[in-house]
Amino acid sequence: MSIKLLRKVLGRDIFGKLLRIGTYLTLPNPIQRTTEEQELIDKKTMDLSLYDFSTCPFCIKVRRFMHENNIHIEILDAANNETHKSDLLAYGGKHQVPCLRIPQQDSDDVWLYESDDIISYLKKQIL
């Protein structure tokens, strides 16, 4: 049975909750690094923020990648927190998740949408 059909039959919220549970149950152990390597990655990612809906399949994909690769980024609930939702709209330009906010020193923050783009960006940061 296709995922689209399941989502239609179960509804977006129930499907998302089931997907979240399934993902949690199948999470592998995160990658282990030396303390120095992990501190370097944590330093590179410490200012990043991920705007997220807990049951969004694309958000789950990004969070799973972060877990597997032991990447620690602040996760902001843009579905239930009005401040995060309004920031996402005001600065990012749309109410779409996942969205990674990448602070810039000399210009406006970059708001990166699309799960595959976010994962590609994070891969560059940890390599």
C-alpha positions as a LaTeX table, in Angstrom:
\begin{tabular}{lrrr}
\hline
Residue & $x$ (\AA) & $y$ (\AA) & $z$ (\AA) \\
\hline
Met1 & 0.00 & 0.00 & 0.00 \\
Ser2 & 1.39 & 3.38 & $-0.92$ \\
Ile3 & 2.31 & 5.99 & 1.65 \\
Lys4 & $-0.01$ & 8.55 & 0.02 \\
Leu5 & $-2.96$ & 6.17 & 0.32 \\
Leu6 & $-2.14$ & 5.44 & 3.97 \\
Arg7 & $-1.92$ & 9.15 & 4.71 \\
Lys8 & $-5.26$ & 9.75 & 3.01 \\
Val9 & $-7.03$ & 6.89 & 4.83 \\
Leu10 & $-5.54$ & 7.54 & 8.26 \\
Gly11 & $-5.36$ & 11.30 & 8.06 \\
Arg12 & $-2.24$ & 13.39 & 8.18 \\
Asp13 & $-2.05$ & 13.61 & 11.98 \\
Ile14 & $-2.56$ & 9.91 & 12.73 \\
Phe15 & $-0.21$ & 8.89 & 9.91 \\
Gly16 & 2.42 & 11.31 & 11.21 \\
Lys17 & 2.14 & 9.93 & 14.74 \\
Leu18 & 2.47 & 6.35 & 13.49 \\
Leu19 & 5.46 & 7.33 & 11.35 \\
Arg20 & 7.04 & 9.05 & 14.35 \\
Ile21 & 6.58 & 5.95 & 16.53 \\
Gly22 & 7.95 & 3.67 & 13.80 \\
Thr23 & 10.96 & 5.91 & 13.33 \\
Tyr24 & 11.64 & 6.02 & 17.06 \\
Leu25 & 11.46 & 2.23 & 17.32 \\
Thr26 & 13.91 & 1.75 & 14.45 \\
Leu27 & 16.47 & 4.43 & 15.30 \\
Pro28 & 20.02 & 3.13 & 15.12 \\
Asn29 & 22.62 & 4.12 & 17.67 \\
Pro30 & 24.19 & 7.48 & 16.82 \\
Ile31 & 27.65 & 7.58 & 15.36 \\
Gln32 & 30.40 & 7.74 & 17.98 \\
Arg33 & 33.21 & 10.26 & 17.62 \\
Thr34 & 36.13 & 11.33 & 19.73 \\
Thr35 & 35.36 & 14.11 & 22.18 \\
Glu36 & 37.38 & 16.57 & 20.09 \\
Glu37 & 35.58 & 15.66 & 16.86 \\
Gln38 & 32.17 & 15.95 & 18.52 \\
Glu39 & 33.04 & 19.31 & 20.07 \\
Leu40 & 34.10 & 20.63 & 16.65 \\
Ile41 & 30.80 & 19.54 & 15.07 \\
Asp42 & 28.81 & 20.94 & 18.01 \\
Lys43 & 30.62 & 24.26 & 17.57 \\
Lys44 & 29.79 & 24.34 & 13.84 \\
Thr45 & 26.10 & 23.65 & 14.47 \\
Met46 & 25.48 & 25.43 & 17.78 \\
Asp47 & 23.83 & 28.53 & 16.28 \\
Leu48 & 21.53 & 26.60 & 13.93 \\
Ser49 & 17.80 & 26.21 & 14.57 \\
Leu50 & 15.43 & 23.72 & 12.97 \\
Tyr51 & 11.79 & 24.79 & 12.65 \\
Asp52 & 9.74 & 21.63 & 12.82 \\
Phe53 & 6.33 & 19.95 & 13.08 \\
Ser54 & 6.58 & 16.81 & 15.19 \\
Thr55 & 4.51 & 14.63 & 12.82 \\
Cys56 & 5.79 & 15.99 & 9.49 \\
Pro57 & 7.44 & 13.13 & 7.52 \\
Phe58 & 10.09 & 15.46 & 6.10 \\
Cys59 & 10.92 & 16.82 & 9.55 \\
Ile60 & 11.17 & 13.26 & 10.85 \\
Lys61 & 13.63 & 12.53 & 8.02 \\
Val62 & 15.86 & 15.45 & 9.07 \\
Arg63 & 15.63 & 14.63 & 12.79 \\
Arg64 & 16.52 & 11.00 & 12.03 \\
Phe65 & 19.59 & 12.12 & 10.08 \\
Met66 & 20.58 & 14.37 & 12.97 \\
His67 & 20.19 & 11.51 & 15.45 \\
Glu68 & 22.17 & 9.04 & 13.33 \\
Asn69 & 24.99 & 11.54 & 12.88 \\
Asn70 & 24.98 & 12.83 & 16.46 \\
Ile71 & 24.20 & 16.41 & 15.41 \\
His72 & 22.74 & 18.65 & 18.11 \\
Ile73 & 20.60 & 21.49 & 16.80 \\
Glu74 & 17.88 & 23.41 & 18.60 \\
Ile75 & 14.48 & 22.17 & 17.40 \\
Leu76 & 11.68 & 24.75 & 17.43 \\
Asp77 & 8.02 & 23.66 & 17.27 \\
Ala78 & 6.46 & 25.83 & 14.56 \\
Ala79 & 3.10 & 24.05 & 14.79 \\
Asn80 & 2.21 & 24.73 & 18.42 \\
Asn81 & 4.39 & 27.68 & 19.42 \\
Glu82 & 3.06 & 31.01 & 18.12 \\
Thr83 & 6.43 & 32.77 & 18.49 \\
His84 & 8.23 & 30.17 & 16.37 \\
Lys85 & 5.40 & 30.13 & 13.84 \\
Ser86 & 5.45 & 33.92 & 13.47 \\
Asp87 & 9.27 & 34.01 & 13.22 \\
Leu88 & 9.14 & 31.39 & 10.48 \\
Leu89 & 6.60 & 33.46 & 8.55 \\
Ala90 & 8.17 & 36.87 & 9.19 \\
Tyr91 & 11.80 & 35.98 & 8.52 \\
Gly92 & 11.67 & 32.78 & 6.47 \\
Gly93 & 8.79 & 33.97 & 4.33 \\
Lys94 & 6.53 & 30.92 & 4.56 \\
His95 & 4.96 & 28.53 & 7.04 \\
Gln96 & 6.76 & 25.47 & 5.70 \\
Val97 & 8.84 & 22.93 & 7.54 \\
Pro98 & 11.44 & 21.66 & 7.94 \\
Cys99 & 13.30 & 24.93 & 7.83 \\
Leu100 & 16.86 & 25.40 & 9.01 \\
Arg101 & 17.80 & 28.91 & 10.16 \\
Ile102 & 21.46 & 29.57 & 9.43 \\
Pro103 & 22.71 & 32.75 & 11.14 \\
Gln104 & 25.02 & 35.01 & 9.13 \\
Gln105 & 27.45 & 37.45 & 10.72 \\
Asp106 & 27.28 & 40.27 & 8.19 \\
Ser107 & 23.84 & 39.80 & 6.64 \\
Asp108 & 20.35 & 38.43 & 7.21 \\
Asp109 & 19.99 & 34.83 & 8.32 \\
Val110 & 19.58 & 32.17 & 5.63 \\
Trp111 & 16.36 & 30.16 & 5.88 \\
Leu112 & 16.90 & 26.78 & 4.22 \\
Tyr113 & 13.81 & 24.76 & 3.30 \\
Glu114 & 13.49 & 21.20 & 1.93 \\
Ser115 & 14.67 & 18.18 & 3.88 \\
Asp116 & 17.19 & 17.03 & 1.27 \\
Asp117 & 18.77 & 20.50 & 1.10 \\
Ile118 & 18.99 & 20.66 & 4.89 \\
Ile119 & 20.60 & 17.21 & 5.06 \\
Ser120 & 23.10 & 18.17 & 2.32 \\
Tyr121 & 24.01 & 21.33 & 4.22 \\
Leu122 & 24.50 & 19.37 & 7.47 \\
Lys123 & 26.65 & 16.78 & 5.70 \\
Lys124 & 28.95 & 19.58 & 4.54 \\
Gln125 & 29.16 & 20.89 & 8.10 \\
Ile126 & 30.20 & 17.54 & 9.62 \\
Leu127 & 32.72 & 16.48 & 6.97 \\
\hline
\end{tabular}
